[in-house]
mmCIF file of C-alpha atoms and ligand atoms in Angstrom:
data_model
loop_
_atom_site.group_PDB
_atom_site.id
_atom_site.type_symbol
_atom_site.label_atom_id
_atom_site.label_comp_id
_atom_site.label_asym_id
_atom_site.label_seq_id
_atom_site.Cartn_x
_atom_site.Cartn_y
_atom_site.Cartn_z
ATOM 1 C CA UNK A 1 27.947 160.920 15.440
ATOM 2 C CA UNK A 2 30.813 163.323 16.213
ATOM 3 C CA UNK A 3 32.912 165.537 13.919
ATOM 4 C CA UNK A 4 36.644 164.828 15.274
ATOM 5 C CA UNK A 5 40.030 166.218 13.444
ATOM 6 C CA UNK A 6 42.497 163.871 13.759
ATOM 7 C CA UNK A 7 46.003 164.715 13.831
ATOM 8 C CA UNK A 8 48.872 162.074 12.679
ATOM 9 C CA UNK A 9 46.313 160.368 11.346
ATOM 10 C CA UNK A 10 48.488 158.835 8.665
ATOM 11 C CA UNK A 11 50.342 157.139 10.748
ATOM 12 C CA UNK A 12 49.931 153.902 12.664
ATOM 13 C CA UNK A 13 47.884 153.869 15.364
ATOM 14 C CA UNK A 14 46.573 157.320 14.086
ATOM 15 C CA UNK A 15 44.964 155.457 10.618
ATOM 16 C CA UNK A 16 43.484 152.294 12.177
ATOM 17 C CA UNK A 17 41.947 155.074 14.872
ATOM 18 C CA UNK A 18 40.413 156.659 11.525
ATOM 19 C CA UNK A 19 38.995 153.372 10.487
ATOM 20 C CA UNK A 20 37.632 152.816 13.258
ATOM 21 C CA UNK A 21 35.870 156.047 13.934
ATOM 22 C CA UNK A 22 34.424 156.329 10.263
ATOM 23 C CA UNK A 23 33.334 152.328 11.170
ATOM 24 C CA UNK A 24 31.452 153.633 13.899
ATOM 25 C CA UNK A 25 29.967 156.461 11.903
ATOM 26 C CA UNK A 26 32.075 159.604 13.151
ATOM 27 C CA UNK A 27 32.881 161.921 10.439
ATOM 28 C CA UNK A 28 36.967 162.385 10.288
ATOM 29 C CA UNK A 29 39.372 165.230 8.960
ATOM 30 C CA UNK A 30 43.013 164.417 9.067
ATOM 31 C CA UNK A 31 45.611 166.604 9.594
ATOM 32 C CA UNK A 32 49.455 165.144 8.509
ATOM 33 C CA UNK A 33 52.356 166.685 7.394
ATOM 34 C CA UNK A 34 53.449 163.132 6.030
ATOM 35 C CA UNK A 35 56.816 163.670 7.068
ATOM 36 C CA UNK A 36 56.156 160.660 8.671
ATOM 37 C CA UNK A 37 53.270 159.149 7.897
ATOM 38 C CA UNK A 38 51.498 157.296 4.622
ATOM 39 C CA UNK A 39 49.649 158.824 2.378
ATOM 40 C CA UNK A 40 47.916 155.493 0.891
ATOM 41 C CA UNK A 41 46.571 155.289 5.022
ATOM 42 C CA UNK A 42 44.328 157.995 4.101
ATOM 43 C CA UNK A 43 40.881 158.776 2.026
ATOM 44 C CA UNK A 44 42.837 162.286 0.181
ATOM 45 C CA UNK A 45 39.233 163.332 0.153
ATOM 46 C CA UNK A 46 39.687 163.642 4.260
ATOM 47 C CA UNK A 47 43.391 164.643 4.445
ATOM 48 C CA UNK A 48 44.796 168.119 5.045
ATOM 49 C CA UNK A 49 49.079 168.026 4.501
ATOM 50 C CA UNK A 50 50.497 170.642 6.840
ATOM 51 C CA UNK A 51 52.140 170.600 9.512
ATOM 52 C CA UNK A 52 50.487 171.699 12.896
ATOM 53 C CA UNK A 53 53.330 174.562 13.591
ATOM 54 C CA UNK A 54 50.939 176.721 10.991
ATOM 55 C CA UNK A 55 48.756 177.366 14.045
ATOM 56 C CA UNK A 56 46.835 180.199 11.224
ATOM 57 C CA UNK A 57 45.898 177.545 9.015
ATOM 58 C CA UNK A 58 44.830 174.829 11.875
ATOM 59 C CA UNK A 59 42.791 177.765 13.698
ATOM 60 C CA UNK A 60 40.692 178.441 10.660
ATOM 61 C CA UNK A 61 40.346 174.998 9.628
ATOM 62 C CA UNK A 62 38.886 174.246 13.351
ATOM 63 C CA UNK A 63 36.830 177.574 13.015
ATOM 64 C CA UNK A 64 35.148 176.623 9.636
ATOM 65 C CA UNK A 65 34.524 172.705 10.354
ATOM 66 C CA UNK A 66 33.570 173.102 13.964
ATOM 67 C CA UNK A 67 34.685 170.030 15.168
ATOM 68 C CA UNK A 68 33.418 168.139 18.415
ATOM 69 C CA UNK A 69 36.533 166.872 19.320
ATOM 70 C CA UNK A 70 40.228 166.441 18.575
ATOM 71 C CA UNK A 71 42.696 162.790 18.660
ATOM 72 C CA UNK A 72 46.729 164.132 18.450
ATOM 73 C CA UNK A 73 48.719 161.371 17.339
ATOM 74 C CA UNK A 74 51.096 164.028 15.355
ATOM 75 C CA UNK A 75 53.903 163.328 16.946
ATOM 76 C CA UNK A 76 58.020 161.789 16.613
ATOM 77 C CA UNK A 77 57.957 158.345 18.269
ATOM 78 C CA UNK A 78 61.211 157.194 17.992
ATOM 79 C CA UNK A 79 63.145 156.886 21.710
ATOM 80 C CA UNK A 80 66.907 156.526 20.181
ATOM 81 C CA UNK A 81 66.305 159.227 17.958
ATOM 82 C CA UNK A 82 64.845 161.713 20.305
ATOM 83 C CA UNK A 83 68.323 161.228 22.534
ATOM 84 C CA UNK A 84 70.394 162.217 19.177
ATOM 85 C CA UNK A 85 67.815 165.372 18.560
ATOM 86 C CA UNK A 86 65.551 166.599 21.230
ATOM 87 C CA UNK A 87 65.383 170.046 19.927
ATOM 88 C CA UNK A 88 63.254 168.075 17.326
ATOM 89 C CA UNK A 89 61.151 165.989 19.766
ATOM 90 C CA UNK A 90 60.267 168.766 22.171
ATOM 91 C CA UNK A 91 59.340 171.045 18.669
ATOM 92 C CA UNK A 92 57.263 168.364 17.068
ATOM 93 C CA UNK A 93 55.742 166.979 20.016
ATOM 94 C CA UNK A 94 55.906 170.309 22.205
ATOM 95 C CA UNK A 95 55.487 173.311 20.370
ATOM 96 C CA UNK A 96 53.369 171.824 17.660
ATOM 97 C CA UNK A 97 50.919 170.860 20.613
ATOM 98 C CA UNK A 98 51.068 174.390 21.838
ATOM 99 C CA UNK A 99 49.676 174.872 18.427
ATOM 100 C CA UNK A 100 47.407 173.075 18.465
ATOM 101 C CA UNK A 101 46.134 174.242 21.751
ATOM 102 C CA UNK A 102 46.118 177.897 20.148
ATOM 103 C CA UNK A 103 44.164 176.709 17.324
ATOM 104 C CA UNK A 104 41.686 174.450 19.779
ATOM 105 C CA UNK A 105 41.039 177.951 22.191
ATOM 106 C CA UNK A 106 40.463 180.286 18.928
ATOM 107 C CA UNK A 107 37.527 178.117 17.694
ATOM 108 C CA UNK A 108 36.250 177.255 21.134
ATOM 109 C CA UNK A 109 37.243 173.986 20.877
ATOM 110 C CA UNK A 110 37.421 171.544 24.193
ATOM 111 C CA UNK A 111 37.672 168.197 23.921
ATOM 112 C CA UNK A 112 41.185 166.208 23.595
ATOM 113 C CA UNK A 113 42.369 162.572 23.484
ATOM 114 C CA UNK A 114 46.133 163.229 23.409
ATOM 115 C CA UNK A 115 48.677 159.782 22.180
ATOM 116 C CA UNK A 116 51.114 159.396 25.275
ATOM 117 C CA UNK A 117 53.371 156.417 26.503
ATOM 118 C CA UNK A 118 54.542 154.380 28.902
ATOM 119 C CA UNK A 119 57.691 155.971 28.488
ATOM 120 C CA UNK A 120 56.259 158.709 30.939
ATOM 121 C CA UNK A 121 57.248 156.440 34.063
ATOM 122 C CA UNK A 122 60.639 156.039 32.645
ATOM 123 C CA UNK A 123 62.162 152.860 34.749
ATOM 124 C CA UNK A 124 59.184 152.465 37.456
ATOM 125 C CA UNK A 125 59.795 150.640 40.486
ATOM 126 C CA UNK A 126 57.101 148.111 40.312
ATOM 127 C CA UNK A 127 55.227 146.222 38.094
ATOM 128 C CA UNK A 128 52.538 146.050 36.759
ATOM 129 C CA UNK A 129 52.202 150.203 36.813
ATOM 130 C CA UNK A 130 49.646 152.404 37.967
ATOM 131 C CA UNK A 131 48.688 155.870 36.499
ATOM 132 C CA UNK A 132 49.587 157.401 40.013
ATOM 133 C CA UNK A 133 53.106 155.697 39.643
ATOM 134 C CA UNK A 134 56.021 158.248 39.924
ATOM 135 C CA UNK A 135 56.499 159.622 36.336
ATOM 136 C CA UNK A 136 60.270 159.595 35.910
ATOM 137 C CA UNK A 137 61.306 159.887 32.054
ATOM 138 C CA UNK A 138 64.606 158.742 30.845
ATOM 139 C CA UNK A 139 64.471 159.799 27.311
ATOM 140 C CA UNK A 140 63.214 163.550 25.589
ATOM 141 C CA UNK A 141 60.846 161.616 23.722
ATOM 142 C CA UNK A 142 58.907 160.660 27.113
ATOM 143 C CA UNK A 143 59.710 163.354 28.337
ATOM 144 C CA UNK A 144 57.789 165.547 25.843
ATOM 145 C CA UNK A 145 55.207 163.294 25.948
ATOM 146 C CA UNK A 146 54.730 164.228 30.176
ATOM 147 C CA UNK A 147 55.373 167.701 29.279
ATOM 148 C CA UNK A 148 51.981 168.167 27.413
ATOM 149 C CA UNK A 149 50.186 166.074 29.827
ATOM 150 C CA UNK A 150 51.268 168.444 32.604
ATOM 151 C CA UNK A 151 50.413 171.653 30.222
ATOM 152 C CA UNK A 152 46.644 169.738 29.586
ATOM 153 C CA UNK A 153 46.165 169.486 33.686
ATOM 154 C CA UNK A 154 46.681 173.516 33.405
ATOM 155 C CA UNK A 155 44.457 174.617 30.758
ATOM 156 C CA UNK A 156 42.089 172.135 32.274
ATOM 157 C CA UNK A 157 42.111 174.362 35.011
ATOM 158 C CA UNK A 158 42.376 177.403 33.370
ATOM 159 C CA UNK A 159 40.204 177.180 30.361
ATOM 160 C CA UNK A 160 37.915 174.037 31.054
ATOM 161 C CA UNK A 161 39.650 171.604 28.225
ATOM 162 C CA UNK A 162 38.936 168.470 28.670
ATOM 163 C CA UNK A 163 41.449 165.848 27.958
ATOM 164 C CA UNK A 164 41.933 161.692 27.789
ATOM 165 C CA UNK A 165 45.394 161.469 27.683
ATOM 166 C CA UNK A 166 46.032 157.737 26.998
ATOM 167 C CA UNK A 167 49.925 156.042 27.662
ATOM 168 C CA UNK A 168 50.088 153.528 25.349
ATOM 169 C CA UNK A 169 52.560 150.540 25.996
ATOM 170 C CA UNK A 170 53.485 148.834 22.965
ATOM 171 C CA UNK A 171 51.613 148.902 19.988
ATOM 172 C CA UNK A 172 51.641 146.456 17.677
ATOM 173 C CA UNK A 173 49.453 144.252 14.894
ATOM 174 C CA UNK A 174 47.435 145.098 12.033
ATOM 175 C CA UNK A 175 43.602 145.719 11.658
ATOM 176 C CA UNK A 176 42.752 142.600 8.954
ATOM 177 C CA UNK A 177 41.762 143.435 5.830
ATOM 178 C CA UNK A 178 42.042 147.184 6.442
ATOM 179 C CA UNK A 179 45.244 147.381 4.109
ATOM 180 C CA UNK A 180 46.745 149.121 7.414
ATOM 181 C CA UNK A 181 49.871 148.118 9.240
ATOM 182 C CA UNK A 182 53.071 148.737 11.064
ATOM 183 C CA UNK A 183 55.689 150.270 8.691
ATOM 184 C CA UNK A 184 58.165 153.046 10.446
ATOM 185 C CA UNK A 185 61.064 153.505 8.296
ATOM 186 C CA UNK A 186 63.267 153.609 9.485
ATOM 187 C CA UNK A 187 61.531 150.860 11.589
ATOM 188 C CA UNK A 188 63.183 150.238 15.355
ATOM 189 C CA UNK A 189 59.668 147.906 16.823
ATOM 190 C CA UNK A 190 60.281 144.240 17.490
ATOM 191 C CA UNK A 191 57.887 142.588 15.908
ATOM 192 C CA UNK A 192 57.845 144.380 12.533
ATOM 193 C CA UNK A 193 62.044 143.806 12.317
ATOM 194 C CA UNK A 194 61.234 140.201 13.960
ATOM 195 C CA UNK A 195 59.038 139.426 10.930
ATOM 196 C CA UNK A 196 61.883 141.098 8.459
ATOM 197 C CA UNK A 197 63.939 138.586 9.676
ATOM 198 C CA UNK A 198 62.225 136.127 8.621
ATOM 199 C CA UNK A 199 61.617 137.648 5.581
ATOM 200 C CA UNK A 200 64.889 138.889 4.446
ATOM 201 C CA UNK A 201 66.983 135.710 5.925
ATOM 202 C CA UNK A 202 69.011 138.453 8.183
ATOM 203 C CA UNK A 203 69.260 138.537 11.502
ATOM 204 C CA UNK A 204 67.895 140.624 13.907
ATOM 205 C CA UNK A 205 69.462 141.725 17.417
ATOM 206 C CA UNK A 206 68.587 141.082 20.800
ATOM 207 C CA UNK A 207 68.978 143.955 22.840
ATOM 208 C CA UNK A 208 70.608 142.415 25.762
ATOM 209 C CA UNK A 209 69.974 138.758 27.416
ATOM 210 C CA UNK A 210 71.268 139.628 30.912
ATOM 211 C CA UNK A 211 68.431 141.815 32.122
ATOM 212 C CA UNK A 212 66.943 140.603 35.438
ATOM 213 C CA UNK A 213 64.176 138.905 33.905
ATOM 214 C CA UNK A 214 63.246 134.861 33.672
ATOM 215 C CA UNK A 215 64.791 134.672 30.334
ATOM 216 C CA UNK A 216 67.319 137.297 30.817
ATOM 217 C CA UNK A 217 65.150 139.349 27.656
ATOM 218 C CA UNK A 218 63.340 142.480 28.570
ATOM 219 C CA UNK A 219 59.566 142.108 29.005
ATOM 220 C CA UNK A 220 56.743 144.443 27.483
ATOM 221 C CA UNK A 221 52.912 144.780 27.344
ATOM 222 C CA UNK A 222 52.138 144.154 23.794
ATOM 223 C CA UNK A 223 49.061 145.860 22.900
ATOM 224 C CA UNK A 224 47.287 145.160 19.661
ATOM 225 C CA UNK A 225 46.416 148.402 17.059
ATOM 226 C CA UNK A 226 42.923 147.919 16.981
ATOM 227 C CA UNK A 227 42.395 147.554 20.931
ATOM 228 C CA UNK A 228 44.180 151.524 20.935
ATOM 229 C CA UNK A 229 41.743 152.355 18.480
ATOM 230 C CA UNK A 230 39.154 151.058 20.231
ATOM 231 C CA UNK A 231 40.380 152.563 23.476
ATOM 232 C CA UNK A 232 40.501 156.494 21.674
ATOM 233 C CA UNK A 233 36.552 155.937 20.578
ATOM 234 C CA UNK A 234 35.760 155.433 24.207
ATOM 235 C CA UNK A 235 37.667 158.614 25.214
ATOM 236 C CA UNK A 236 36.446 160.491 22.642
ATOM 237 C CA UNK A 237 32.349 159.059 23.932
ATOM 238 C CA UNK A 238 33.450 160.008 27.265
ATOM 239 C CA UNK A 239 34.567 163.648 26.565
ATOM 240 C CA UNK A 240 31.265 164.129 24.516
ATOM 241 C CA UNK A 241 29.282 162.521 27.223
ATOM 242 C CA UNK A 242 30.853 165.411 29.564
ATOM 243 C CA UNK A 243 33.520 163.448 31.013
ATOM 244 C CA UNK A 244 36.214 164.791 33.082
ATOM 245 C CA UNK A 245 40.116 164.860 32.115
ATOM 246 C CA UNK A 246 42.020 161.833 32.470
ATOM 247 C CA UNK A 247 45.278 159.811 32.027
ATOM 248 C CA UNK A 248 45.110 156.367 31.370
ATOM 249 C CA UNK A 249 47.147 153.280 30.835
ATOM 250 C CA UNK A 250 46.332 151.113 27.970
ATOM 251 C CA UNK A 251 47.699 147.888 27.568
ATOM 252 C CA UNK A 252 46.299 144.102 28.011
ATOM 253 C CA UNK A 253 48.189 143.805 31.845
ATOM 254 C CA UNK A 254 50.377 140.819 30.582
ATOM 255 C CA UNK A 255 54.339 141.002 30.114
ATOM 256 C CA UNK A 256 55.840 139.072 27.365
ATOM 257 C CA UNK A 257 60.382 138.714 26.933
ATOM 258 C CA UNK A 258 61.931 138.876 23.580
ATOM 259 C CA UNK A 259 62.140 135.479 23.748
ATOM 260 C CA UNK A 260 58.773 134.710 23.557
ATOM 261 C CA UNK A 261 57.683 137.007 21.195
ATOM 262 C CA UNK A 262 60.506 135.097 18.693
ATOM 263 C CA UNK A 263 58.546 131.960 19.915
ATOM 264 C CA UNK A 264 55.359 133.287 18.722
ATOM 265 C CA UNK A 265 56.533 134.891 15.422
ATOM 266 C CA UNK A 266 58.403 131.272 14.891
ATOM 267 C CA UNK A 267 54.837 129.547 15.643
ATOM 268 C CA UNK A 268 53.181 132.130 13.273
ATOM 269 C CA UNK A 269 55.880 131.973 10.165
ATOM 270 C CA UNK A 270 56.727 128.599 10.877
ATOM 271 C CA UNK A 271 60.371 129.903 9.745
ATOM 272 C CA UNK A 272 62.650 129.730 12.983
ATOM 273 C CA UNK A 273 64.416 133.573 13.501
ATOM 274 C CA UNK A 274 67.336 134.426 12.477
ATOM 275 C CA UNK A 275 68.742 136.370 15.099
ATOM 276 C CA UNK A 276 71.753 137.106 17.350
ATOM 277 C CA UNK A 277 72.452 138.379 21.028
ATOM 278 C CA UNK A 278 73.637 142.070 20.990
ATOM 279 C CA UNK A 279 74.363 144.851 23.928
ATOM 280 C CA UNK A 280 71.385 146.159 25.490
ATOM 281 C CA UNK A 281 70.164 149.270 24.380
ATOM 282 C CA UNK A 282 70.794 152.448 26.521
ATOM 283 C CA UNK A 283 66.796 153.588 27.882
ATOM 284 C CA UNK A 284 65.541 149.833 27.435
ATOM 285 C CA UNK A 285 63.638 149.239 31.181
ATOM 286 C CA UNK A 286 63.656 145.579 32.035
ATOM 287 C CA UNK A 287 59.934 145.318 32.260
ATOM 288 C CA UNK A 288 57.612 147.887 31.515
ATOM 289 C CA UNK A 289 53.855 146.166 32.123
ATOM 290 C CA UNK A 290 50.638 147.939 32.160
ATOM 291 C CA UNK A 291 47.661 147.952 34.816
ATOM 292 C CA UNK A 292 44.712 148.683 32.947
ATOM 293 C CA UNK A 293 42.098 148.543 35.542
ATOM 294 C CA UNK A 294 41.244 152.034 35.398
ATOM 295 C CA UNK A 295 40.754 151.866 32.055
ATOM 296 C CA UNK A 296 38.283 148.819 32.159
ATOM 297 C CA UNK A 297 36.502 150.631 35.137
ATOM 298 C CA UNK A 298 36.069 153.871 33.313
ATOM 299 C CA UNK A 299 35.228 153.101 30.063
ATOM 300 C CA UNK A 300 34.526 149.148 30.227
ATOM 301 C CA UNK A 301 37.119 148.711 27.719
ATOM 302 C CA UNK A 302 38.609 145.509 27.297
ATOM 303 C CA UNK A 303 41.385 144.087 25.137
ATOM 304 C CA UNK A 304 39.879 142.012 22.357
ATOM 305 C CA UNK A 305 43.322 140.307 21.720
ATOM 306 C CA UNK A 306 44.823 139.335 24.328
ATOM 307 C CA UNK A 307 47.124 136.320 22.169
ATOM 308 C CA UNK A 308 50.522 137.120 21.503
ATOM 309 C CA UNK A 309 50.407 134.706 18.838
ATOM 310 C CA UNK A 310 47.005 136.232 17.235
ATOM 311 C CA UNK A 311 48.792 139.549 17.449
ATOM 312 C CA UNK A 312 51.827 138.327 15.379
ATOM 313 C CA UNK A 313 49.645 136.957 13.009
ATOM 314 C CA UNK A 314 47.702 139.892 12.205
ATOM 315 C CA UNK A 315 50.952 141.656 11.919
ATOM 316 C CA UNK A 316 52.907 139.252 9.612
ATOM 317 C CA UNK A 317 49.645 138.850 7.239
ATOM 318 C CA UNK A 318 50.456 142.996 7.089
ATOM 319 C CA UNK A 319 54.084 142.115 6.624
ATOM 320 C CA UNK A 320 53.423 139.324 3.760
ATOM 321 C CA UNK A 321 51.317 142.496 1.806
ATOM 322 C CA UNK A 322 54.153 144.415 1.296
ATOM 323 C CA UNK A 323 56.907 143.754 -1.320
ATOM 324 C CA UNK A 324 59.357 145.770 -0.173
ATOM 325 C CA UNK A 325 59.947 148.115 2.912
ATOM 326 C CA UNK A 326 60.558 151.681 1.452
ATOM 327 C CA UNK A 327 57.827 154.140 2.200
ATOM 328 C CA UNK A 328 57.804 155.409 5.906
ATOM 329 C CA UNK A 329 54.894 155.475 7.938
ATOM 330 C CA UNK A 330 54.862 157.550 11.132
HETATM 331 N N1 UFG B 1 64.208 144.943 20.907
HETATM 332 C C1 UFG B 1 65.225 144.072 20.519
HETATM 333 N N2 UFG B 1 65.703 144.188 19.249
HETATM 334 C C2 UFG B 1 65.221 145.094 18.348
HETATM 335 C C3 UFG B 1 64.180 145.962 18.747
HETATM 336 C C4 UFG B 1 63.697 145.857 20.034
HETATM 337 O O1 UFG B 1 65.684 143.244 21.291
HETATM 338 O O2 UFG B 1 65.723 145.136 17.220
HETATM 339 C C5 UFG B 1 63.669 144.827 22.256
HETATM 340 C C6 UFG B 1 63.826 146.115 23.050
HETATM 341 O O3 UFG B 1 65.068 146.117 23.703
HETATM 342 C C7 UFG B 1 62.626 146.010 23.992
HETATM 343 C C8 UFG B 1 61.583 145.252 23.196
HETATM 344 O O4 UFG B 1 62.298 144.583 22.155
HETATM 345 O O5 UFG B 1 62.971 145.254 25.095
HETATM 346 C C9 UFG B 1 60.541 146.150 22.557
HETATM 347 O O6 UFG B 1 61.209 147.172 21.861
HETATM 348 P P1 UFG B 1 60.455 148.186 20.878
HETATM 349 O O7 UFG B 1 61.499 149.069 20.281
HETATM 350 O O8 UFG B 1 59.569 147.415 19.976
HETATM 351 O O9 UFG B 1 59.525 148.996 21.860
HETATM 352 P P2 UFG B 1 59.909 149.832 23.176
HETATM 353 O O10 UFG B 1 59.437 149.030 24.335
HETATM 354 O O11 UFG B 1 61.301 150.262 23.198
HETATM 355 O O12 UFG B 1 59.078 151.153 22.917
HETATM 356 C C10 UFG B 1 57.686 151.236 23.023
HETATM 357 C C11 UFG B 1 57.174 152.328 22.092
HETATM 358 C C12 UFG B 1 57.734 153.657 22.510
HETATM 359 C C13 UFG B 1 57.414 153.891 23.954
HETATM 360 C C14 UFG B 1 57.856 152.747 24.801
HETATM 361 C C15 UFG B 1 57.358 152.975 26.168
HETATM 362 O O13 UFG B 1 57.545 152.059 20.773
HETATM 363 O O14 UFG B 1 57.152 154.670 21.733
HETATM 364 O O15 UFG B 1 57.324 151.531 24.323
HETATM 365 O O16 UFG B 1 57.653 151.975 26.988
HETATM 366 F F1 UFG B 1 58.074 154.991 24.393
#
């Protein structure tokens, strides 16, 4: 059993991680600032709400718990909205790491698993992508994300941190029967706004149908919630077990178009979409499809979903939970 501090652990991916780890019997602190997160995602008894920019208050909170390890999901997600503010994405996602690192070196503390995305590799040149693939961001919000993976590779070096820094492609679903789900607000994810859709009778946009692509729709490696939880436990096991640093893909390996993830919600809802054809969006990569081999190799992680369709469902039985959509979630 490990003592981790999870950061952004309110959020999405950052609260099924939580259930997980207290599943498998780790004891978990949260640290979230809720500016972006839910506070019904968390036990109160195991939050902390502050933000990680009060590098005082996170350096005597890792002093006096003595953690084993630390997960950072604290972060801004949002690609459109980090091209309208990067001064905001590189502090939140920058300088609040820094912060963190400050805190992490005052209490001794060396163990990392760090949230970062596909959107390191900005528009690769191949498909599916490898972790040694050029890293070419188009956006700050991938940007910052490759920034703090470059600053981990240093203090690796420097002060013997060890770090799993896992790219994520794109997360979706809903642990079942955890009460835990997708709910940004304001939301921008496919699936979640496919599912409004549905919901609400109005119809969503596709982001451009002339992309070089079989159905002219952009493909993406959906990856379900729970199989990114499961892929942080194994980095955390491996940094306790004495691993060394590491960046990692983690997706399933399979590319799905817009179109067919409207097929699957439509076989799922059995409501057809409402939906119409819009401009693409500036950023939006044609295809953007993991490798996870090394992954797999390293850890023996596999996917335990690898059904679009079972994916959708686990996210629209989220979806059918909630009776209205105010409330963010980070
Ligand atoms: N899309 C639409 N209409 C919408 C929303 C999305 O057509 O209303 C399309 C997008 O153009 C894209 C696909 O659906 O082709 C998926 O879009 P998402 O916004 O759900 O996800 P992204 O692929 O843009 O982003 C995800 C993560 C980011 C990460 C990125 C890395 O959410 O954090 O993958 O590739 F940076």
């Amino acid at each position: 059993m490990a003592k981790v501090l999870v950061t952004g652990g309110a959020g999405y991916i950052g609260s099924h991680t939580v259930y997980h780890l207290l599943r498998a019997g780790h004891d978990v602190f949260v640290v979230d600032d809720l500016s972006r997160g839910r506070l019904e995602s968390v036990e109160p008894s195991r939050l902390q709400q502050f933000n990680l920019l009060d590098t005082e208050r996170l350096a005597s909170l890792c002093r006096s718990e003595r953690f084993d390890a630390v997960i950072h999901f604290a972060g801004f997600i949002a690609v459109g909205e980090s091209m309208r503010l990067p001064e905001l994405y590189f502090r939140n996602n920058v300088s609040a790491t820094i912060s963190l690192f400050e805190a992490m070196d005052a209490a001794g503390l060396r163990r990392l698993v760090f949230s970062s995305s596909a959107a390191v590799y900005g528009e690769p040149r191949g498909n599916p992508i490898r972790e040694d693939s050029p890293c070419a961001p188009v956006s700050p919000y991938g940007e910052s994300k490759l920034t703090v993976e470059r600053m981990l590779r240093w203090l690796d070096l420097t002060k013997g941190l060890r770090s799993v820094s896992l790219r994520y492609f794109n997360a979706c679903g809903a642990e079942p029967g955890s009460g835990l789900g997708e709910a940004h607000e304001p939301e921008t994810h496919l699936i979640p706004l496919l599912l409004r859709a549905v919901k609400t009778g109005r119809p969503a946009t596709i982001f451009g149908d002339d992309y070089p692509t079989p159905d002219g729709t952009c493909i993406r490696d959906y990856i379900h919630v729970s199989d990114l939880a499961a892929a942080h436990i194994a980095a955390l096991e491996w940094l306790l077990g004495g691993g060394a640093t590491e960046t990692l893909n983690v997706g399933t390996g399979a590319g799905h178009s817009v179109r067919e993830v409207i097929a699957a919600v439509e076989e799922v809802t059995g409501t057809k979409v409402p939906y119409r054809i819009g401009p693409r969006r500036p950023g939006d990569a044609p295809v953007l499809v993991a490798d996870p081999e090394r992954l797999g190799r390293l850890f023996g992680w596999q996917p335990r979903y690898r059904s679009l369709r079972e994916m959708v469902r686990t996210a629209w039985d989220f979806e059918k939970t909630r009776e209205n959509f105010r409330g963010g979630n980070g």
